[in-house]
Short mmCIF file of C-alpha atoms in Angstrom, two decimals:
data_model
loop_
_atom_site.label_atom_id
_atom_site.label_comp_id
_atom_site.label_asym_id
_atom_site.label_seq_id
_atom_site.Cartn_x
_atom_site.Cartn_y
_atom_site.Cartn_z
CA MET A 1 3.98 69.45 -4.36
CA THR A 2 7.70 70.05 -4.34
CA HIS A 3 8.80 72.66 -1.83
CA PRO A 4 11.85 75.02 -1.24
CA ALA A 5 13.69 74.56 2.05
CA TYR A 6 13.23 77.90 4.43
CA GLN A 7 16.24 79.96 3.64
CA VAL A 8 17.54 83.25 4.02
CA THR A 9 19.00 84.56 0.57
CA ASN A 10 20.35 88.21 0.50
CA PRO A 11 18.69 89.60 -2.51
CA ALA A 12 21.60 92.41 -3.04
CA SER A 13 24.15 89.63 -3.49
CA GLY A 14 22.37 86.27 -3.69
CA GLU A 15 24.45 84.91 -1.06
CA VAL A 16 22.48 82.12 0.74
CA VAL A 17 22.70 83.32 4.54
CA GLU A 18 20.83 80.67 6.30
CA THR A 19 18.83 77.24 5.93
CA TYR A 20 16.26 75.81 8.15
CA ASP A 21 14.87 72.43 7.95
CA THR A 22 11.17 72.19 7.24
CA ALA A 23 8.98 71.12 9.85
CA THR A 24 8.66 67.12 10.32
CA ASP A 25 5.25 65.64 10.25
CA ALA A 26 5.24 65.02 14.21
CA GLU A 27 6.23 68.44 14.70
CA ILE A 28 3.02 69.57 13.04
CA GLN A 29 1.01 67.24 14.90
CA THR A 30 2.76 68.78 18.18
CA ALA A 31 2.07 72.49 17.09
CA LEU A 32 -1.66 71.28 16.27
CA THR A 33 -1.74 69.67 19.74
CA ALA A 34 -0.60 72.62 21.35
CA SER A 35 -2.60 75.24 19.80
CA HIS A 36 -5.75 73.42 20.30
CA SER A 37 -5.02 72.60 24.05
CA ALA A 38 -3.75 76.47 24.73
CA TYR A 39 -7.00 77.71 23.32
CA ALA A 40 -9.26 75.90 25.94
CA SER A 41 -7.64 78.08 28.63
CA TRP A 42 -7.01 81.20 26.58
CA LYS A 43 -10.34 81.74 25.66
CA ASP A 44 -11.22 82.04 29.24
CA VAL A 45 -8.85 84.51 30.40
CA PRO A 46 -10.59 87.79 30.46
CA ILE A 47 -10.21 90.12 27.33
CA ALA A 48 -8.67 92.99 29.90
CA ASP A 49 -5.90 90.15 30.90
CA ARG A 50 -5.24 89.40 27.07
CA ALA A 51 -5.00 93.18 26.29
CA GLU A 52 -2.42 93.40 29.12
CA VAL A 53 -0.44 90.70 27.09
CA VAL A 54 -0.78 92.12 23.63
CA THR A 55 0.21 95.56 25.23
CA LYS A 56 3.36 93.87 25.95
CA VAL A 57 3.86 92.58 22.45
CA ALA A 58 3.42 96.12 21.34
CA VAL A 59 6.11 97.56 23.46
CA LEU A 60 8.42 94.60 22.32
CA PHE A 61 7.90 95.29 18.98
CA ALA A 62 9.13 99.04 19.31
CA GLU A 63 12.25 98.13 21.31
CA ARG A 64 13.21 95.77 18.85
CA ALA A 65 12.64 97.77 15.64
CA ASP A 66 16.56 98.16 14.71
CA GLU A 67 17.17 94.91 15.03
CA LEU A 68 13.73 93.58 13.18
CA ALA A 69 14.46 96.07 10.52
CA ALA A 70 17.98 94.45 9.86
CA ILE A 71 16.37 91.11 9.59
CA ALA A 72 14.16 92.10 6.66
CA THR A 73 17.10 93.75 5.11
CA THR A 74 18.80 90.88 5.00
CA GLU A 75 15.96 88.61 3.95
CA MET A 76 14.15 90.31 1.50
CA GLY A 77 15.71 93.52 0.86
CA LYS A 78 13.94 96.47 2.60
CA PRO A 79 15.40 99.55 3.38
CA LEU A 80 16.07 100.01 6.69
CA SER A 81 14.28 102.91 7.42
CA GLU A 82 11.19 101.42 5.79
CA GLY A 83 11.58 98.35 7.94
CA VAL A 84 11.83 100.50 10.96
CA GLU A 85 8.62 102.35 9.84
CA GLU A 86 6.87 98.88 9.43
CA VAL A 87 7.78 97.60 12.96
CA GLU A 88 6.54 101.07 14.29
CA PHE A 89 3.22 100.23 12.54
CA CYS A 90 3.05 96.83 14.07
CA GLU A 91 3.51 98.70 17.60
CA ALA A 92 0.34 100.61 16.56
CA ILE A 93 -1.71 97.66 15.42
CA PHE A 94 -1.09 95.88 18.78
CA LYS A 95 -1.81 98.60 20.80
CA TYR A 96 -5.18 99.72 18.91
CA PHE A 97 -6.41 96.06 19.33
CA ALA A 98 -5.19 96.12 23.14
CA THR A 99 -7.17 99.32 23.62
CA GLU A 100 -10.13 99.04 21.36
CA GLY A 101 -10.56 95.48 21.57
CA PRO A 102 -12.67 95.23 24.75
CA THR A 103 -15.20 97.53 23.61
CA LEU A 104 -15.14 95.85 19.74
CA ALA A 105 -15.83 92.97 21.32
CA ALA A 106 -18.50 93.71 23.46
CA ASP A 107 -21.96 92.40 23.17
CA GLN A 108 -24.23 94.16 20.74
CA PRO A 109 -27.89 94.51 22.14
CA ILE A 110 -30.48 93.26 19.29
CA LYS A 111 -34.14 95.24 19.54
CA THR A 112 -36.54 92.46 19.71
CA PHE A 113 -40.23 92.78 18.95
CA SER A 114 -41.21 89.79 20.73
CA GLY A 115 -40.39 90.17 24.34
CA GLY A 116 -37.18 89.05 25.85
CA THR A 117 -33.58 90.45 25.62
CA ALA A 118 -31.15 89.18 22.80
CA VAL A 119 -27.62 90.45 22.63
CA VAL A 120 -24.78 89.40 19.71
CA GLN A 121 -21.72 87.93 21.43
CA LYS A 122 -18.29 87.92 20.01
CA LEU A 123 -16.96 84.86 21.10
CA PRO A 124 -13.51 83.29 19.64
CA VAL A 125 -13.56 79.95 17.43
CA GLY A 126 -10.54 78.05 18.30
CA PRO A 127 -6.99 77.70 16.45
CA LEU A 128 -6.24 79.61 13.45
CA LEU A 129 -3.84 79.19 10.29
CA GLY A 130 -2.02 82.15 9.34
CA ILE A 131 -0.15 82.06 5.95
CA MET A 132 1.69 85.23 5.48
CA PRO A 133 4.11 86.86 2.81
CA TRP A 134 7.35 88.02 2.31
CA ASN A 135 6.72 91.88 1.44
CA PHE A 136 5.76 92.89 4.80
CA PRO A 137 7.12 90.44 7.19
CA TYR A 138 5.98 91.72 10.40
CA TYR A 139 2.79 93.90 9.51
CA GLN A 140 1.04 91.26 7.92
CA ILE A 141 1.40 88.89 11.17
CA ALA A 142 0.61 91.77 13.41
CA ARG A 143 -2.76 92.76 11.43
CA PHE A 144 -3.53 88.86 11.63
CA ALA A 145 -2.57 88.17 14.96
CA ALA A 146 -3.49 91.32 16.99
CA PRO A 147 -7.23 90.91 16.61
CA ASN A 148 -7.34 87.31 17.00
CA LEU A 149 -5.06 87.47 20.35
CA MET A 150 -7.47 89.68 21.73
CA LEU A 151 -10.61 87.44 20.67
CA GLY A 152 -9.01 84.59 22.53
CA ASN A 153 -8.24 82.32 19.56
CA THR A 154 -5.04 80.61 18.93
CA ILE A 155 -2.82 80.91 16.01
CA ILE A 156 -0.37 78.58 14.13
CA LEU A 157 1.75 80.97 11.84
CA LYS A 158 3.57 79.70 8.72
CA HIS A 159 5.45 82.60 6.97
CA ALA A 160 6.87 82.63 3.66
CA GLU A 161 10.01 80.34 2.87
CA SER A 162 12.19 83.56 2.21
CA VAL A 163 11.93 85.31 5.58
CA PRO A 164 12.45 82.38 8.39
CA GLY A 165 14.61 85.13 10.33
CA SER A 166 11.28 87.41 10.69
CA ALA A 167 9.27 84.46 11.68
CA LEU A 168 11.20 83.42 14.20
CA ALA A 169 11.95 87.28 15.79
CA VAL A 170 8.02 87.48 15.77
CA GLU A 171 7.68 84.12 17.55
CA GLN A 172 10.43 85.20 20.32
CA ILE A 173 8.39 88.50 20.59
CA MET A 174 5.47 86.67 21.42
CA LYS A 175 7.29 84.21 24.07
CA ASP A 176 9.03 87.49 25.83
CA ALA A 177 5.57 88.89 26.16
CA GLY A 178 4.20 86.26 27.91
CA VAL A 179 1.74 84.84 25.20
CA PRO A 180 0.99 81.47 26.60
CA ASP A 181 2.57 78.27 25.25
CA GLY A 182 0.76 77.24 22.37
CA VAL A 183 -1.30 80.24 21.84
CA TYR A 184 1.50 81.22 19.24
CA VAL A 185 3.35 78.75 17.23
CA ASN A 186 5.41 79.20 14.50
CA VAL A 187 5.82 76.62 12.05
CA PHE A 188 7.99 76.01 8.78
CA ALA A 189 5.80 73.98 6.83
CA SER A 190 5.68 72.26 3.73
CA HIS A 191 2.76 72.72 1.15
CA ASP A 192 1.43 69.23 1.91
CA GLN A 193 1.67 70.16 5.68
CA ILE A 194 -0.37 73.10 5.02
CA GLU A 195 -2.88 70.73 3.50
CA THR A 196 -2.79 68.62 6.74
CA ILE A 197 -3.13 71.94 9.04
CA ILE A 198 -6.25 73.03 6.85
CA ALA A 199 -7.71 69.56 7.29
CA ASP A 200 -7.46 69.08 10.95
CA PRO A 201 -10.65 69.40 12.59
CA ARG A 202 -9.20 71.36 15.29
CA ILE A 203 -8.26 74.28 13.01
CA GLN A 204 -11.40 76.53 12.45
CA GLY A 205 -10.13 79.18 10.13
CA VAL A 206 -7.05 80.01 7.78
CA SER A 207 -5.99 83.77 6.68
CA LEU A 208 -3.84 83.69 4.09
CA THR A 209 -2.16 86.95 2.24
CA GLY A 210 -0.37 86.41 -0.53
CA SER A 211 -0.72 85.51 -4.84
CA GLU A 212 -4.10 84.84 -6.55
CA ARG A 213 -2.62 81.41 -6.75
CA ALA A 214 -2.13 80.86 -3.64
CA GLY A 215 -5.29 82.44 -2.59
CA SER A 216 -7.16 80.06 -4.95
CA ILE A 217 -5.45 76.73 -3.60
CA VAL A 218 -5.84 77.45 0.00
CA ALA A 219 -9.71 78.52 -0.59
CA ALA A 220 -10.11 75.32 -1.97
CA LEU A 221 -8.81 73.59 0.59
CA ALA A 222 -10.94 75.84 3.22
CA GLY A 223 -13.78 75.25 1.37
CA LYS A 224 -13.46 71.48 1.13
CA ASN A 225 -12.85 71.32 4.90
CA LEU A 226 -15.89 73.69 5.47
CA LYS A 227 -13.29 76.23 7.38
CA LYS A 228 -13.60 80.16 7.00
CA CYS A 229 -10.95 81.99 5.10
CA VAL A 230 -9.86 85.42 4.70
CA LEU A 231 -8.12 86.17 1.67
CA GLU A 232 -5.67 89.22 0.92
CA LEU A 233 -4.48 88.75 -2.67
CA GLY A 234 -2.65 90.91 -5.47
CA GLY A 235 -3.72 94.41 -6.68
CA SER A 236 -3.08 96.72 -9.83
CA ASP A 237 -4.86 99.72 -7.92
CA PRO A 238 -5.45 102.77 -9.99
CA MET A 239 -4.28 106.31 -9.27
CA VAL A 240 -6.78 108.64 -11.30
CA VAL A 241 -5.10 112.32 -11.80
CA LEU A 242 -8.16 114.76 -13.02
CA ASP A 243 -6.89 117.88 -12.36
CA THR A 244 -4.01 119.42 -9.85
CA ALA A 245 -3.03 122.96 -8.74
CA ASP A 246 0.34 121.25 -7.48
CA LEU A 247 1.35 118.90 -9.87
CA ASP A 248 4.77 118.37 -8.39
CA GLY A 249 2.75 117.34 -5.14
CA VAL A 250 0.67 115.08 -7.18
CA VAL A 251 4.02 113.21 -8.69
CA GLY A 252 5.95 113.23 -5.72
CA ASN A 253 3.00 111.62 -3.95
CA ALA A 254 2.89 109.35 -7.04
CA TRP A 255 6.29 108.18 -7.21
CA ASP A 256 6.83 107.83 -3.29
CA PHE A 257 3.70 105.32 -2.95
CA ARG A 258 4.84 103.46 -6.07
CA MET A 259 8.29 102.90 -5.04
CA TYR A 260 7.35 102.36 -1.33
CA ASN A 261 9.06 98.91 -0.40
CA THR A 262 10.99 98.87 -3.87
CA GLY A 263 7.49 98.93 -5.32
CA GLN A 264 6.32 95.54 -3.96
CA ALA A 265 3.05 96.69 -1.78
CA CYS A 266 -0.51 95.24 -2.68
CA ASN A 267 -2.00 98.36 -2.36
CA ALA A 268 0.48 100.32 -4.58
CA ASN A 269 -0.67 102.84 -7.31
CA LYS A 270 0.09 100.66 -10.07
CA ARG A 271 -1.69 102.05 -12.88
CA MET A 272 -1.23 105.84 -12.76
CA ILE A 273 -4.52 107.16 -15.09
CA VAL A 274 -3.95 110.66 -15.97
CA MET A 275 -5.67 113.36 -18.08
CA ASP A 276 -4.44 114.20 -21.40
CA ASP A 277 -3.86 117.91 -20.45
CA LEU A 278 -1.55 117.04 -17.57
CA PHE A 279 -0.10 113.65 -19.22
CA ASP A 280 3.21 114.92 -20.69
CA ASP A 281 4.23 116.98 -17.95
CA PHE A 282 3.19 114.01 -15.59
CA VAL A 283 5.08 111.38 -17.29
CA SER A 284 8.44 113.94 -17.88
CA LYS A 285 8.17 114.81 -13.84
CA LEU A 286 8.15 111.08 -13.14
CA THR A 287 10.98 110.46 -15.59
CA GLU A 288 12.82 113.14 -13.82
CA LYS A 289 12.71 111.20 -10.61
CA ALA A 290 13.52 107.80 -12.26
CA ARG A 291 16.48 109.14 -13.89
CA ALA A 292 17.70 111.24 -10.54
CA ILE A 293 18.45 107.75 -9.10
CA GLU A 294 22.11 106.76 -9.08
CA PRO A 295 23.22 103.41 -9.36
CA GLY A 296 23.70 101.78 -6.17
CA THR A 297 21.49 103.74 -4.07
CA PHE A 298 18.34 101.60 -4.50
CA SER A 299 17.16 98.41 -3.07
CA PRO A 300 16.93 95.31 -4.60
CA VAL A 301 13.28 93.34 -5.13
CA SER A 302 12.83 90.30 -2.99
CA SER A 303 14.72 87.94 -4.94
CA ARG A 304 16.29 87.10 -8.31
CA ALA A 305 13.28 85.13 -9.67
CA ALA A 306 11.24 88.46 -8.94
CA ALA A 307 13.28 90.77 -10.91
CA GLU A 308 13.57 88.28 -13.65
CA ALA A 309 9.75 88.10 -13.76
CA LEU A 310 9.36 91.83 -13.79
CA ALA A 311 11.70 92.34 -16.52
CA GLY A 312 9.89 89.92 -18.46
CA GLN A 313 6.65 91.61 -18.32
CA VAL A 314 8.38 95.03 -18.84
CA ASP A 315 10.46 93.48 -21.86
CA ASP A 316 6.91 92.21 -23.47
CA ALA A 317 5.24 95.42 -23.13
CA VAL A 318 8.55 97.25 -24.75
CA SER A 319 8.28 94.74 -27.81
CA LYS A 320 4.83 95.06 -28.33
CA GLY A 321 5.38 98.68 -28.60
CA ALA A 322 5.11 100.09 -25.17
CA THR A 323 7.70 103.07 -24.24
CA LEU A 324 10.17 102.76 -21.51
CA HIS A 325 11.10 106.38 -20.50
CA ALA A 326 13.78 105.51 -17.79
CA GLY A 327 15.20 102.49 -15.66
CA GLY A 328 14.16 99.03 -16.44
CA GLU A 329 17.49 97.51 -16.26
CA LEU A 330 18.17 94.16 -14.58
CA SER A 331 21.09 93.58 -12.53
CA GLU A 332 23.73 90.68 -13.43
CA ALA A 333 22.62 87.35 -11.78
CA PRO A 334 22.52 86.50 -8.96
CA ALA A 335 21.63 90.04 -7.40
CA ALA A 336 18.14 90.80 -7.87
CA PHE A 337 18.17 94.69 -8.59
CA TYR A 338 15.97 96.26 -11.02
CA SER A 339 16.32 99.98 -11.57
CA PRO A 340 13.24 101.90 -11.07
CA ALA A 341 11.24 102.59 -14.29
CA VAL A 342 8.53 104.57 -15.96
CA LEU A 343 6.52 102.76 -18.62
CA THR A 344 3.75 104.36 -20.88
CA GLY A 345 1.84 103.13 -24.07
CA VAL A 346 0.73 99.98 -22.36
CA THR A 347 -2.38 98.50 -24.49
CA LYS A 348 -4.36 95.27 -23.88
CA ASP A 349 -2.39 92.91 -25.49
CA MET A 350 0.49 93.51 -23.40
CA ARG A 351 1.02 91.46 -19.90
CA ALA A 352 1.69 94.74 -18.26
CA TYR A 353 -2.10 95.74 -18.88
CA SER A 354 -4.08 92.59 -16.97
CA GLU A 355 -0.85 91.58 -15.02
CA GLU A 356 0.08 92.59 -11.27
CA LEU A 357 3.67 94.25 -11.83
CA PHE A 358 5.04 94.02 -8.18
CA GLY A 359 8.36 95.97 -8.40
CA PRO A 360 9.66 99.57 -9.18
CA VAL A 361 7.78 100.32 -12.18
CA ALA A 362 5.14 103.14 -12.61
CA VAL A 363 2.88 102.75 -15.62
CA VAL A 364 0.90 105.87 -16.49
CA TYR A 365 -1.83 105.55 -18.67
CA LYS A 366 -3.73 109.12 -20.72
CA VAL A 367 -7.23 109.20 -20.68
CA GLY A 368 -9.43 112.02 -22.38
CA SER A 369 -12.63 112.32 -19.69
CA ASP A 370 -13.65 111.19 -16.67
CA GLU A 371 -15.76 108.79 -17.85
CA GLU A 372 -12.78 107.13 -19.77
CA ALA A 373 -10.75 107.19 -16.57
CA LEU A 374 -13.36 105.25 -14.75
CA ALA A 375 -13.78 102.68 -17.25
CA LEU A 376 -9.96 102.11 -17.14
CA ALA A 377 -9.69 102.13 -13.51
CA ASN A 378 -12.19 99.40 -13.09
CA ASP A 379 -10.97 97.15 -16.42
CA THR A 380 -8.99 94.85 -13.98
CA ALA A 381 -9.62 91.63 -12.45
CA TYR A 382 -8.23 93.16 -9.15
CA GLY A 383 -10.24 95.30 -6.85
CA LEU A 384 -8.05 96.03 -3.72
CA GLY A 385 -7.78 99.82 -3.36
CA GLY A 386 -7.71 102.97 -5.66
CA SER A 387 -7.50 106.77 -5.46
CA VAL A 388 -8.69 109.36 -7.24
CA PHE A 389 -7.17 113.35 -7.29
CA SER A 390 -8.71 116.18 -8.03
CA ALA A 391 -8.60 120.19 -6.94
CA ASP A 392 -12.35 119.86 -6.96
CA PRO A 393 -13.05 117.28 -4.18
CA ALA A 394 -16.70 117.03 -5.75
CA ARG A 395 -15.54 115.68 -9.03
CA ALA A 396 -12.69 113.37 -7.45
CA GLN A 397 -15.54 111.96 -4.89
CA LYS A 398 -18.06 111.16 -7.74
CA ILE A 399 -15.39 108.79 -9.79
CA ALA A 400 -14.15 107.40 -6.56
CA GLN A 401 -17.78 106.67 -5.05
CA GLN A 402 -17.86 104.18 -8.60
CA LEU A 403 -14.52 102.61 -8.26
CA GLU A 404 -14.86 98.38 -7.74
CA VAL A 405 -12.49 98.24 -4.79
CA GLY A 406 -12.51 97.62 -1.31
CA MET A 407 -10.69 100.97 -0.32
CA ALA A 408 -11.28 103.96 -2.06
CA ASN A 409 -9.40 106.94 -1.38
CA VAL A 410 -9.77 110.85 -2.65
CA ASN A 411 -6.66 113.25 -2.45
CA SER A 412 -4.94 110.56 -0.89
CA THR A 413 -2.75 107.49 -2.19
CA ALA A 414 -3.99 105.53 0.59
CA GLY A 415 -5.97 105.90 4.04
CA GLU A 416 -3.68 104.26 6.52
CA GLY A 417 -3.94 103.19 10.10
CA ALA A 418 -4.56 100.43 12.61
CA GLU A 419 -8.04 101.89 12.51
CA ILE A 420 -8.73 101.62 8.82
CA PRO A 421 -9.87 98.28 7.15
CA PHE A 422 -7.74 96.58 4.66
CA GLY A 423 -9.24 94.57 1.96
CA GLY A 424 -10.57 93.84 -1.44
CA VAL A 425 -12.99 92.84 -3.82
CA LYS A 426 -12.97 90.73 -6.96
CA ARG A 427 -9.84 88.89 -7.41
CA SER A 428 -7.93 90.78 -4.80
CA GLY A 429 -9.94 88.68 -2.18
CA PHE A 430 -11.98 88.82 0.58
CA GLY A 431 -12.52 89.33 4.18
CA ARG A 432 -11.02 92.74 6.15
CA GLU A 433 -7.97 93.23 8.53
CA LEU A 434 -7.49 96.07 10.67
CA GLY A 435 -10.04 98.59 12.39
CA PRO A 436 -13.27 97.23 13.57
CA LEU A 437 -13.72 95.04 10.95
CA GLY A 438 -10.69 93.24 11.91
CA MET A 439 -11.93 91.98 15.03
CA ASP A 440 -15.19 90.57 13.01
CA GLU A 441 -13.65 87.63 10.88
CA PHE A 442 -12.74 84.62 12.89
CA VAL A 443 -15.63 85.25 15.58
CA ASN A 444 -18.56 83.24 16.76
CA LYS A 445 -21.44 85.94 16.52
CA ARG A 446 -23.33 84.10 18.88
CA MET A 447 -26.91 84.94 19.35
CA PHE A 448 -28.10 84.85 23.07
CA PHE A 449 -31.58 84.93 24.06
CA VAL A 450 -33.20 85.26 27.29
CA ALA A 451 -37.21 85.22 27.75
CA ASP A 452 -38.98 87.29 29.82
#
């Protein structure tokens, strides 16, 4: 497999800012050896002491928020204020696991019927590989690293090729917080080297957040080598609007969530499914919001290639009869701007119906009943999250209970927080991160029985 160099390309200008060499095979072996030998001692550090180190990581994220946000803006175009928010979320995640981790990892007694005492212990398993994406370059690392550092696992982190600066900044935080050498190692690995790492008997698991394609390759490698894996893949989440006493509020909520991170969030409301009596007003209010955005005031998507791919999906829909109400203008190369768009009339013969639109495009569908809304919501290969809005919570809950997703929300686009588990079903992957379930993935749930 050919592999691009790790390089920073500013998506606002197309300028290559910095390039880093891919790791040598010897450096990969050094990383594996360091991670393996560090595990031998890190797993035996009392969890309260590991918590002190993880708390220091949280503090350093907070202290460096502005600097980290600026790196993300340069590397993948994230608006500065959103970069700061992302880093603050990382602080919350590391604090949550430092505080709650000892309780979450405590022994669980089992009721026995044959005498003796039995408990399930939650023990670390060893070195893990994390493969992380560019869209949330800090948060994605935090939700993988925080629980596993608390458990006593060690981490080899392979970040996306486009965000090497973010990767190095996190590695520096780990060092400065007192994470011992080898417990957290950043590698600029190639695709072939990823295969080498997963196959290495010292590695005990792999977590990937990324595309379906990457997920299927990594899952195959993990399976071949009998390694546990966690996959957080794409999403095409429905936001169902049944009725509302506050249309402006729901539209504002819908638009803000869809445009967050310039539309590049896995769990964004990519398919807005609106009841026919609200549909025209909903679309016209969304269109007003899109048209109110002045040229030069919105952020680029992550890369020129991403902008062109998104434009191709929208152009395909429009060529087959969909209506583009606003936006949808691709900037001249090499910049990666795509103006925030509103699209309706998407049908099954269009790519936009079945593919994930990873960028600032709000797609709105019209339905005539709760049953039709539910059928459309579930008519996707993905199953990450979804939401249902109604002035009648019972009506919304009835639909939300039937969503084929890992995260179902009522009258909220997404329940979010360090304590709220994140993950999906179907082609959105498997496994969970954050919350109590985040401590439950890469763990030896050892049964410990003592006879009377």
